[in-house]
Coordinates of N, CA and C in Angstrom, one line a residue:
X1292 N -9.9 -22.1 10.2 CA -10.6 -21.1 9.4 C -10.7 -19.8 10.2
X1293 N -10.5 -18.7 9.5 CA -10.7 -17.4 10.2 C -12.1 -17.1 10.5
X1294 N -12.4 -16.8 11.8 CA -13.8 -16.4 12.1 C -14.3 -15.3 11.3
X1295 N -15.6 -15.3 11.0 CA -16.2 -14.3 10.1 C -16.5 -13.0 11.0
X1296 N -17.0 -12.0 10.4 CA -17.1 -10.7 11.1 C -18.1 -10.8 12.2
X1297 N -19.2 -11.5 11.9 CA -20.3 -11.6 13.0 C -19.8 -12.3 14.2
X1298 N -19.1 -13.5 13.9 CA -18.5 -14.3 15.1 C -17.5 -13.4 15.8
X1299 N -16.7 -12.7 15.1 CA -15.6 -11.9 15.7 C -16.2 -10.8 16.6
X1300 N -17.3 -10.2 16.2 CA -17.9 -9.2 17.0 C -18.5 -9.8 18.3
X1301 N -18.8 -11.1 18.4 CA -19.3 -11.7 19.5 C -18.3 -12.2 20.5
X1302 N -17.0 -12.4 20.0 CA -16.0 -13.0 20.8 C -15.3 -11.9 21.6
X1303 N -14.8 -12.4 22.8 CA -14.0 -11.6 23.6 C -12.6 -11.5 23.0
X1304 N -11.8 -10.4 23.3 CA -10.5 -10.3 22.8 C -9.6 -11.4 23.5
X1305 N -8.8 -12.1 22.8 CA -7.9 -13.1 23.4 C -7.0 -12.5 24.4
X1306 N -6.7 -13.2 25.5 CA -5.8 -12.7 26.6 C -4.5 -12.0 26.1
X1307 N -3.8 -12.7 25.1 CA -2.5 -12.2 24.8 C -2.6 -11.0 23.9
X1308 N -3.8 -10.6 23.5 CA -4.0 -9.4 22.6 C -4.8 -8.3 23.4
X1309 N -5.2 -8.7 24.6 CA -6.1 -7.7 25.3 C -5.4 -6.5 25.7
X1310 N -6.2 -5.4 25.7 CA -5.6 -4.2 26.3 C -5.5 -4.4 27.8
X1311 N -4.4 -3.9 28.4 CA -4.2 -4.2 29.8 C -3.5 -3.0 30.4
X1312 N -3.1 -3.1 31.6 CA -2.5 -2.0 32.3 C -1.0 -2.0 32.2
X1313 N -0.5 -2.8 31.2 CA 1.0 -2.8 31.0 C 1.4 -1.7 30.1
X1314 N 2.7 -1.7 29.7 CA 3.3 -0.6 29.0 C 2.7 -0.4 27.6
X1315 N 1.9 -1.4 27.1 CA 1.3 -1.2 25.8 C -0.2 -1.2 25.8
X1316 N -0.8 -0.6 26.8 CA -2.2 -0.7 27.0 C -3.0 0.1 26.0
X1317 N -2.3 1.0 25.2 CA -3.0 1.8 24.2 C -3.5 1.0 23.0
X1318 N -2.8 -0.1 22.7 CA -3.1 -0.9 21.4 C -3.7 -2.2 21.7
X1319 N -4.4 -2.8 20.7 CA -4.9 -4.1 20.8 C -3.8 -5.1 20.9
X1320 N -2.7 -4.9 20.1 CA -1.6 -5.8 20.1 C -0.3 -5.1 20.6
X1321 N 0.5 -5.9 21.3 CA 1.8 -5.4 21.9 C 2.7 -4.9 20.8
X1322 N 2.9 -3.6 20.6 CA 3.8 -3.1 19.6 C 5.2 -3.6 19.7
X1323 N 5.7 -4.0 20.9 CA 7.0 -4.5 21.0 C 7.2 -5.9 20.6
X1324 N 6.1 -6.6 20.4 CA 6.1 -8.0 20.0 C 5.5 -8.3 18.6
X1325 N 4.7 -7.4 18.2 CA 4.0 -7.6 16.9 C 4.6 -6.6 15.9
X1326 N 5.1 -7.1 14.8 CA 5.6 -6.3 13.7 C 4.6 -6.2 12.6
X1327 N 4.2 -5.0 12.2 CA 3.2 -4.8 11.1 C 3.9 -4.1 10.0
X1328 N 3.9 -4.7 8.8 CA 4.4 -4.1 7.6 C 3.3 -3.9 6.6
X1329 N 3.0 -2.7 6.3 CA 1.9 -2.4 5.3 C 2.6 -2.5 3.9
X1330 N 1.8 -3.1 3.0 CA 2.3 -3.3 1.6 C 1.3 -2.6 0.6
X1331 N 1.8 -1.6 0.0 CA 1.0 -0.8 -0.9 C 1.5 -0.8 -2.3
X1332 N 0.6 -0.4 -3.2 CA 1.0 -0.3 -4.6 C -0.3 -0.3 -5.4
X1333 N -0.3 0.2 -6.6 CA -1.5 0.2 -7.4 C -2.0 -1.2 -7.7
X1334 N -3.2 -1.3 -8.2 CA -3.8 -2.6 -8.6 C -2.9 -3.2 -9.7
X1335 N -2.4 -4.5 -9.4 CA -1.6 -5.1 -10.4 C -0.1 -4.8 -10.2
X1336 N 0.3 -4.2 -9.1 CA 1.7 -3.8 -8.9 C 2.5 -5.0 -8.5
X1337 N 1.9 -6.1 -8.1 CA 2.6 -7.3 -7.7 C 2.6 -7.5 -6.2
X1338 N 1.7 -6.8 -5.4 CA 1.7 -6.9 -4.0 C 1.5 -8.4 -3.5
X1339 N 0.6 -9.0 -4.1 CA 0.3 -10.4 -3.6 C 1.4 -11.4 -3.9
X1340 N 2.0 -11.2 -5.1 CA 3.1 -12.1 -5.5 C 4.3 -11.9 -4.5
X1341 N 4.6 -10.6 -4.2 CA 5.8 -10.4 -3.4 C 5.5 -10.7 -1.9
X1342 N 4.3 -10.6 -1.5 CA 3.9 -11.0 -0.1 C 4.1 -12.5 0.1
X1343 N 3.7 -13.2 -1.0 CA 3.8 -14.7 -0.9 C 5.3 -15.1 -0.8
X1344 N 6.2 -14.4 -1.5 CA 7.6 -14.7 -1.5 C 8.2 -14.3 -0.1
X1345 N 7.8 -13.1 0.4 CA 8.3 -12.6 1.7 C 7.8 -13.5 2.8
X1346 N 6.6 -14.0 2.7 CA 6.1 -14.9 3.7 C 7.0 -16.2 3.8
X1347 N 7.4 -16.7 2.7 CA 8.3 -17.9 2.7 C 9.6 -17.5 3.3
X1348 N 10.1 -16.4 3.0 CA 11.5 -16.0 3.4 C 11.5 -15.7 4.9
X1349 N 10.5 -15.0 5.4 CA 10.6 -14.5 6.8 C 9.6 -15.1 7.7
X1350 N 8.8 -16.1 7.3 CA 7.8 -16.7 8.1 C 6.7 -15.7 8.6
X1351 N 6.3 -14.8 7.7 CA 5.3 -13.8 8.1 C 3.9 -14.4 7.9
X1352 N 3.0 -13.7 8.4 CA 1.6 -14.0 8.1 C 1.1 -12.9 7.1
X1353 N 0.7 -13.3 5.9 CA 0.3 -12.4 4.8 C -1.3 -12.3 4.9
X1354 N -1.7 -11.0 5.2 CA -3.1 -10.7 5.2 C -3.4 -9.8 4.1
X1355 N -4.3 -10.2 3.2 CA -4.7 -9.3 2.1 C -6.1 -8.7 2.5
X1356 N -6.1 -7.4 2.6 CA -7.4 -6.7 3.0 C -8.4 -7.1 1.9
X1357 N -8.0 -7.1 0.7 CA -9.0 -7.4 -0.4 C -9.6 -8.8 -0.3
X1358 N -8.7 -9.8 0.0 CA -9.2 -11.2 0.1 C -10.1 -11.3 1.3
X1359 N -9.8 -10.7 2.4 CA -10.6 -10.8 3.6 C -12.0 -10.2 3.3
X1360 N -12.0 -9.1 2.6 CA -13.3 -8.5 2.2 C -14.1 -9.3 1.2
X1361 N -13.4 -9.9 0.3 CA -14.1 -10.8 -0.7 C -14.7 -12.0 0.0
X1362 N -13.9 -12.6 1.0 CA -14.4 -13.7 1.7 C -15.7 -13.4 2.5
X1363 N -15.6 -12.2 3.2 CA -16.8 -11.7 3.9 C -18.0 -11.5 3.0
X1364 N -17.7 -10.9 1.8 CA -18.8 -10.6 0.9 C -19.5 -11.9 0.4
X1365 N -18.7 -13.0 0.3 CA -19.3 -14.3 -0.2 C -20.0 -15.1 0.9
X1366 N -19.8 -14.7 2.1 CA -20.5 -15.4 3.2 C -22.0 -15.1 3.2
X1367 N -22.8 -16.2 3.1 CA -24.2 -16.0 2.9 C -24.9 -15.1 3.9
X1368 N -24.5 -15.2 5.2 CA -25.2 -14.5 6.2 C -24.5 -13.2 6.6
X1369 N -23.6 -12.7 5.8 CA -22.9 -11.4 6.1 C -23.8 -10.2 6.0
X1370 N -23.9 -9.4 7.1 CA -24.7 -8.2 7.0 C -24.0 -7.1 6.1
X1371 N -22.7 -7.3 5.8 CA -22.0 -6.4 5.0 C -21.7 -6.8 3.6
X1372 N -22.3 -8.0 3.2 CA -22.1 -8.5 1.9 C -22.4 -7.6 0.7
X1373 N -23.6 -7.0 0.7 CA -24.0 -6.1 -0.4 C -23.1 -4.9 -0.4
X1374 N -22.8 -4.3 0.7 CA -22.0 -3.1 0.8 C -20.6 -3.4 0.2
X1375 N -20.0 -4.6 0.6 CA -18.6 -4.9 0.1 C -18.6 -5.2 -1.4
X1376 N -19.6 -6.0 -1.8 CA -19.7 -6.3 -3.3 C -19.8 -5.0 -4.1
X1377 N -20.6 -4.1 -3.7 CA -20.8 -2.8 -4.4 C -19.5 -2.1 -4.5
X1378 N -18.8 -2.0 -3.3 CA -17.6 -1.2 -3.3 C -16.5 -1.8 -4.2
X1379 N -16.4 -3.2 -4.2 CA -15.4 -3.9 -5.0 C -15.7 -3.7 -6.5
X1380 N -17.0 -3.7 -6.8 CA -17.4 -3.6 -8.2 C -17.2 -2.1 -8.7
X1381 N -17.4 -1.2 -7.9 CA -17.3 0.2 -8.2 C -15.9 0.8 -8.1
X1382 N -15.0 0.0 -7.5 CA -13.6 0.4 -7.3 C -13.5 1.4 -6.1
X1383 N -14.5 1.5 -5.3 CA -14.5 2.4 -4.1 C -14.0 1.7 -2.9
X1384 N -14.0 2.4 -1.7 CA -13.4 1.8 -0.5 C -14.4 1.5 0.5
X1385 N -14.3 0.3 1.0 CA -15.3 -0.2 2.1 C -15.0 0.6 3.4
X1386 N -16.1 0.9 4.1 CA -15.9 1.7 5.4 C -14.8 1.1 6.2
X1387 N -14.0 1.9 6.8 CA -12.8 1.5 7.5 C -13.1 0.5 8.7
X1388 N -14.3 0.7 9.4 CA -14.6 -0.1 10.5 C -14.7 -1.6 10.1
X1389 N -15.2 -1.8 9.0 CA -15.4 -3.2 8.5 C -14.0 -3.8 8.2
X1390 N -13.2 -3.1 7.4 CA -11.9 -3.6 7.0 C -10.9 -3.8 8.2
X1391 N -10.9 -2.9 9.1 CA -10.0 -2.9 10.3 C -10.4 -4.1 11.2
X1392 N -11.7 -4.3 11.4 CA -12.2 -5.4 12.2 C -11.8 -6.7 11.7
X1393 N -12.0 -6.9 10.3 CA -11.6 -8.1 9.7 C -10.1 -8.4 9.9
X1394 N -9.3 -7.4 9.7 CA -7.8 -7.5 9.9 C -7.5 -7.9 11.3
X1395 N -8.1 -7.2 12.2 CA -7.8 -7.4 13.7 C -8.1 -8.9 14.0
X1396 N -9.3 -9.3 13.5 CA -9.7 -10.7 13.8 C -8.7 -11.7 13.2
X1397 N -8.2 -11.5 12.0 CA -7.3 -12.4 11.3 C -5.9 -12.4 12.1
X1398 N -5.6 -11.2 12.6 CA -4.3 -11.2 13.4 C -4.4 -11.9 14.7
X1399 N -5.6 -11.8 15.4 CA -5.8 -12.6 16.6 C -5.6 -14.1 16.2
X1400 N -6.3 -14.6 15.1 CA -6.3 -16.0 14.8 C -4.8 -16.4 14.5
X1401 N -4.0 -15.6 13.8 CA -2.7 -16.0 13.5 C -1.8 -16.1 14.7
X1402 N -2.0 -15.2 15.7 CA -1.2 -15.2 16.9 C -1.5 -16.5 17.7
X1403 N -2.7 -17.0 17.6 CA -3.1 -18.2 18.3 C -2.6 -19.4 17.7
X1404 N -2.3 -19.4 16.4 CA -2.1 -20.7 15.7 C -0.7 -20.8 15.0
X1405 N -0.1 -19.7 14.6 CA 1.1 -19.7 13.8 C 2.3 -20.0 14.7
X1406 N 3.3 -20.8 14.2 CA 4.5 -21.1 15.0 C 5.7 -20.9 14.2
X1407 N 6.9 -21.1 14.8 CA 8.1 -21.0 14.1 C 8.8 -19.6 14.4
X1408 N 9.8 -19.3 13.6 CA 10.6 -18.1 13.8 C 9.7 -16.9 13.8
X1409 N 9.9 -16.1 14.8 CA 9.1 -14.8 14.9 C 7.8 -14.9 15.6
X1410 N 7.4 -16.1 16.1 CA 6.1 -16.3 16.6 C 6.2 -17.0 18.0
X1411 N 5.1 -16.8 18.8 CA 5.0 -17.4 20.1 C 5.1 -16.4 21.2
X1412 N 4.4 -16.6 22.3 CA 4.4 -15.6 23.4 C 3.9 -14.3 23.0
X1413 N 2.9 -14.2 22.1 CA 2.4 -13.0 21.7 C 3.1 -12.3 20.6
X1414 N 4.2 -12.9 20.1 CA 5.0 -12.3 19.0 C 4.4 -12.7 17.6
X1415 N 4.5 -11.8 16.7 CA 4.0 -12.1 15.3 C 4.6 -11.1 14.3
X1416 N 4.6 -11.6 13.0 CA 5.1 -10.8 11.9 C 4.0 -10.7 10.8
X1417 N 3.5 -9.5 10.5 CA 2.4 -9.4 9.6 C 2.7 -8.6 8.4
X1418 N 2.4 -9.1 7.2 CA 2.4 -8.3 6.0 C 1.0 -8.0 5.7
X1419 N 0.6 -6.8 5.7 CA -0.8 -6.4 5.5 C -0.9 -5.7 4.1
X1420 N -1.4 -6.5 3.2 CA -1.4 -6.2 1.7 C -2.7 -5.4 1.3
X1421 N -2.4 -4.2 0.7 CA -3.6 -3.4 0.2 C -4.2 -2.6 1.2
X1422 N -3.5 -2.3 2.3 CA -4.1 -1.5 3.4 C -2.9 -0.8 4.1
X1423 N -3.1 0.5 4.5 CA -4.4 1.3 4.4 C -4.5 2.0 3.1
X1424 N -5.7 2.1 2.6 CA -6.0 2.8 1.3 C -6.4 4.2 1.5
X1425 N -6.8 4.6 2.7 CA -7.2 6.0 3.0 C -6.5 6.5 4.3
X1426 N -6.4 7.8 4.5 CA -5.8 8.3 5.7 C -6.6 7.9 6.9
X1427 N -7.9 7.9 6.9 CA -8.6 7.5 8.1 C -8.3 6.1 8.5
X1428 N -8.2 5.2 7.5 CA -7.8 3.8 7.9 C -6.4 3.8 8.5
X1429 N -5.5 4.5 8.0 CA -4.1 4.5 8.5 C -4.1 5.0 10.0
X1430 N -4.8 6.1 10.2 CA -4.7 6.7 11.5 C -5.5 5.8 12.5
X1431 N -6.6 5.3 12.1 CA -7.4 4.5 13.1 C -6.7 3.2 13.4
X1432 N -6.1 2.5 12.5 CA -5.4 1.3 12.7 C -4.2 1.5 13.7
X1433 N -3.4 2.6 13.4 CA -2.2 2.8 14.2 C -2.5 3.4 15.6
X1434 N -3.7 4.0 15.7 CA -4.1 4.5 17.0 C -4.6 3.4 17.9
X1435 N -5.3 2.5 17.3 CA -6.1 1.5 18.1 C -5.5 0.1 18.1
X1436 N -5.0 -0.4 16.9 CA -4.6 -1.8 16.7 C -3.2 -2.0 17.0
X1437 N -2.3 -1.4 16.1 CA -0.9 -1.6 16.3 C -0.1 -0.6 15.4
X1438 N 0.9 0.1 15.8 CA 1.7 0.9 14.9 C 2.4 0.1 13.8
X1439 N 2.6 0.6 12.7 CA 3.4 -0.1 11.6 C 4.8 0.2 11.8
X1440 N 5.7 -0.8 11.4 CA 7.1 -0.6 11.4 C 7.7 -0.2 10.1
X1441 N 7.0 -0.5 9.0 CA 7.5 -0.2 7.6 C 6.3 -0.2 6.7
X1442 N 6.5 0.6 5.6 CA 5.5 0.6 4.5 C 6.3 0.3 3.2
X1443 N 6.0 -0.8 2.6 CA 6.6 -1.2 1.3 C 5.7 -0.7 0.2
X1444 N 6.2 0.1 -0.7 CA 5.5 0.6 -1.8 C 6.0 0.0 -3.1
X1445 N 5.3 -0.9 -3.8 CA 5.6 -1.4 -5.0 C 5.1 -0.5 -6.1
X1446 N 6.0 0.0 -6.9 CA 5.7 1.0 -7.9 C 6.0 0.5 -9.3
X1447 N 5.0 0.7 -10.2 CA 5.2 0.4 -11.7 C 4.2 1.3 -12.4
X1448 N 4.2 1.3 -13.7 CA 3.4 2.1 -14.5 C 2.0 1.5 -14.8
X1449 N 1.0 2.3 -15.1 CA -0.3 1.8 -15.3 C -0.5 0.8 -16.4
X1450 N 0.3 1.0 -17.5 CA 0.3 0.0 -18.6 C 0.6 -1.4 -18.1
X1451 N 1.7 -1.5 -17.3 CA 2.1 -2.8 -16.8 C 1.0 -3.3 -15.8
X1452 N 0.5 -2.5 -15.0 CA -0.6 -3.0 -14.0 C -1.8 -3.4 -14.8
X1453 N -2.2 -2.7 -15.8 CA -3.4 -3.1 -16.6 C -3.2 -4.4 -17.3
X1454 N -2.0 -4.6 -17.9 CA -1.7 -5.8 -18.6 C -1.8 -7.0 -17.6
X1455 N -1.2 -6.8 -16.4 CA -1.2 -7.9 -15.4 C -2.6 -8.2 -14.9
X1456 N -3.4 -7.2 -14.7 CA -4.8 -7.4 -14.2 C -5.7 -8.1 -15.2
X1457 N -5.6 -7.7 -16.5 CA -6.4 -8.4 -17.5 C -6.0 -9.8 -17.7
X1458 N -4.7 -10.1 -17.6 CA -4.2 -11.5 -17.7 C -4.7 -12.3 -16.5
X1459 N -4.6 -11.7 -15.3 CA -5.2 -12.4 -14.1 C -6.6 -12.6 -14.2
X1460 N -7.4 -11.6 -14.8 CA -8.8 -11.8 -14.9 C -9.3 -12.9 -15.8
X1461 N -8.4 -13.4 -16.6 CA -8.7 -14.6 -17.4 C -9.0 -15.8 -16.6
X1462 N -8.4 -15.9 -15.4 CA -8.5 -17.1 -14.6 C -8.9 -16.9 -13.2
X1463 N -8.9 -15.6 -12.7 CA -9.1 -15.3 -11.3 C -10.5 -15.5 -10.8
X1464 N -11.5 -15.2 -11.7 CA -12.9 -15.3 -11.4 C -13.3 -14.0 -10.6
X1465 N -12.4 -13.1 -10.4 CA -12.8 -11.9 -9.6 C -13.6 -10.9 -10.5
X1466 N -14.7 -10.4 -9.9 CA -15.6 -9.5 -10.7 C -15.0 -8.1 -10.8
X1467 N -13.9 -7.8 -10.2 CA -13.3 -6.5 -10.3 C -12.1 -6.5 -11.3
X1468 N -11.8 -7.7 -11.9 CA -10.7 -7.8 -12.9 C -11.2 -7.6 -14.3
X1469 N -11.9 -6.5 -14.5 CA -12.4 -6.2 -15.8 C -12.0 -4.7 -16.1
X1470 N -12.0 -4.3 -17.4 CA -11.5 -3.0 -17.7 C -12.1 -1.9 -17.0
X1471 N -13.5 -1.9 -16.9 CA -14.2 -0.8 -16.3 C -13.9 -0.7 -14.8
X1472 N -13.9 -1.8 -14.1 CA -13.5 -1.7 -12.6 C -12.1 -1.4 -12.4
X1473 N -11.2 -1.9 -13.3 CA -9.8 -1.6 -13.2 C -9.5 -0.1 -13.3
X1474 N -10.1 0.6 -14.3 CA -9.9 2.0 -14.4 C -10.4 2.8 -13.2
X1475 N -11.6 2.4 -12.6 CA -12.1 3.0 -11.4 C -11.1 2.8 -10.3
X1476 N -10.5 1.6 -10.2 CA -9.6 1.4 -9.1 C -8.3 2.2 -9.3
X1477 N -7.8 2.4 -10.5 CA -6.7 3.3 -10.7 C -7.0 4.7 -10.3
X1478 N -8.2 5.2 -10.6 CA -8.6 6.6 -10.2 C -8.6 6.7 -8.6
X1479 N -9.2 5.7 -8.0 CA -9.3 5.7 -6.5 C -7.9 5.7 -5.9
X1480 N -7.1 4.8 -6.5 CA -5.7 4.7 -6.0 C -5.0 6.0 -6.0
X1481 N -5.0 6.7 -7.2 CA -4.3 8.0 -7.3 C -4.9 9.1 -6.4
X1482 N -6.2 9.1 -6.3 CA -6.8 10.2 -5.6 C -6.8 10.0 -4.1
X1483 N -6.9 8.8 -3.6 CA -7.1 8.5 -2.2 C -5.9 7.9 -1.5
X1484 N -5.2 6.9 -2.2 CA -4.1 6.2 -1.5 C -2.8 6.9 -1.6
X1485 N -2.5 7.7 -2.6 CA -1.2 8.4 -2.7 C -1.0 9.3 -1.5
X1486 N -2.0 10.0 -1.0 CA -1.8 10.8 0.2 C -1.4 10.0 1.4
X1487 N -1.8 8.7 1.5 CA -1.3 7.9 2.6 C 0.2 7.7 2.5
X1488 N 0.6 7.4 1.3 CA 2.1 7.3 1.1 C 2.8 8.5 1.5
X1489 N 2.3 9.7 1.1 CA 2.9 11.0 1.5 C 3.0 11.1 3.1
X1490 N 2.0 10.6 3.7 CA 2.0 10.6 5.2 C 3.1 9.8 5.8
X1491 N 3.3 8.6 5.2 CA 4.3 7.7 5.7 C 5.7 8.1 5.3
X1492 N 5.8 8.7 4.1 CA 7.1 9.3 3.7 C 7.6 10.3 4.7
X1493 N 6.7 11.1 5.2 CA 7.1 12.2 6.2 C 7.6 11.5 7.4
X1494 N 7.2 10.3 7.7 CA 7.7 9.6 8.9 C 8.9 8.7 8.6
X1495 N 9.4 8.8 7.4 CA 10.5 8.0 6.9 C 10.3 6.5 7.1
X1496 N 9.1 6.0 6.8 CA 8.7 4.6 6.9 C 8.7 3.9 5.6
X1497 N 8.7 4.6 4.5 CA 8.4 4.0 3.2 C 9.7 3.5 2.5
X1498 N 9.6 2.2 2.0 CA 10.6 1.7 1.1 C 10.0 1.5 -0.2
X1499 N 10.4 2.3 -1.2 CA 9.8 2.3 -2.5 C 10.6 1.3 -3.4
X1500 N 9.9 0.4 -4.0 CA 10.6 -0.6 -4.8 C 9.9 -0.7 -6.2
X1501 N 10.7 -0.7 -7.2 CA 10.3 -0.8 -8.6 C 9.8 -2.2 -8.8
X1502 N 8.5 -2.4 -9.1 CA 8.0 -3.8 -9.3 C 7.8 -4.2 -10.8
X1503 N 8.5 -3.4 -11.7 CA 8.4 -3.7 -13.1 C 9.3 -4.9 -13.5
X1504 N 10.5 -5.1 -12.9 CA 11.3 -6.2 -13.2 C 10.7 -7.6 -12.9
X1505 N 11.4 -8.7 -13.2 CA 10.9 -10.0 -12.9 C 10.7 -10.2 -11.4
X1506 N 9.8 -11.0 -10.9 CA 9.5 -11.2 -9.5 C 10.7 -11.4 -8.6
X1507 N 11.6 -12.3 -9.1 CA 12.8 -12.6 -8.3 C 13.7 -11.4 -8.0
X1508 N 13.8 -10.5 -9.0 CA 14.6 -9.3 -8.8 C 13.9 -8.3 -7.8
X1509 N 12.6 -8.2 -8.0 CA 11.8 -7.4 -7.0 C 12.0 -7.9 -5.6
X1510 N 11.9 -9.3 -5.5 CA 12.0 -9.9 -4.2 C 13.3 -9.6 -3.5
X1511 N 14.4 -9.6 -4.2 CA 15.7 -9.3 -3.6 C 15.6 -7.9 -3.0
X1512 N 15.0 -6.9 -3.6 CA 14.9 -5.6 -3.1 C 14.0 -5.6 -1.9
X1513 N 12.9 -6.4 -1.9 CA 12.0 -6.4 -0.8 C 12.6 -7.0 0.4
X1514 N 13.4 -8.1 0.2 CA 14.1 -8.7 1.3 C 15.0 -7.7 2.1
X1515 N 15.7 -6.9 1.4 CA 16.6 -5.9 2.0 C 15.8 -4.9 2.8
X1516 N 14.6 -4.5 2.3 CA 13.7 -3.6 3.1 C 13.2 -4.2 4.4
X1517 N 12.7 -5.5 4.3 CA 12.2 -6.1 5.4 C 13.2 -6.4 6.5
X1518 N 14.4 -6.7 6.1 CA 15.5 -7.0 7.0 C 15.7 -5.8 8.0
X1519 N 15.5 -4.6 7.5 CA 15.7 -3.5 8.3 C 14.8 -3.5 9.6
X1520 N 13.7 -4.1 9.6 CA 12.8 -4.1 10.7 C 12.7 -5.5 11.4
X1521 N 13.1 -6.5 10.8 CA 13.0 -7.9 11.4 C 14.3 -8.4 11.9
X1522 N 15.4 -7.9 11.4 CA 16.7 -8.5 11.8 C 17.6 -7.4 12.4

């Protein structure tokens, strides 16, 4: 089980991820061993589905910023529970310190436990889904935690995203899969997250993929993008 935020704050950084006097002392994780791929797209663009498929194809660790926040919000003794629940309900963004710390902790846990191709001796492959959603998140993560190698942007129209989210809401149990929250999330996405994509476009890191077709077709395009940084 991934340690919660309170436990994480009390733990020392694992040796293999500690900042040291070596060539990668600037970051929490060794950028020459750890591959970080950000996965962005509007609510309902298919990020989770495609991350699941890519995880099977490339033996990556899929970390959903949203899922980590929801898990923390549901933890009875979380000091951030109310803050996270309000942000999720209102379609706003949780303070970056909380989200980044949860991601960092989950990355530590994966590096300690995951095995197979691409893992071992401090090596790892991460698909970080739904992050960064703001410029301050992007800059802070890349300055302190680990630089990204690629940003996959799954793009489709709002009508498709709305239809998918309402269908998911029938069974997901998520309190943000309702029409009011969805519209707020669309607004936040357009106003706050699109500048993040512009930032990475300027660095030539973005692979834009049309996520309107069937998942298998989208996955084929996503494989080609990921191969550029993993193989």
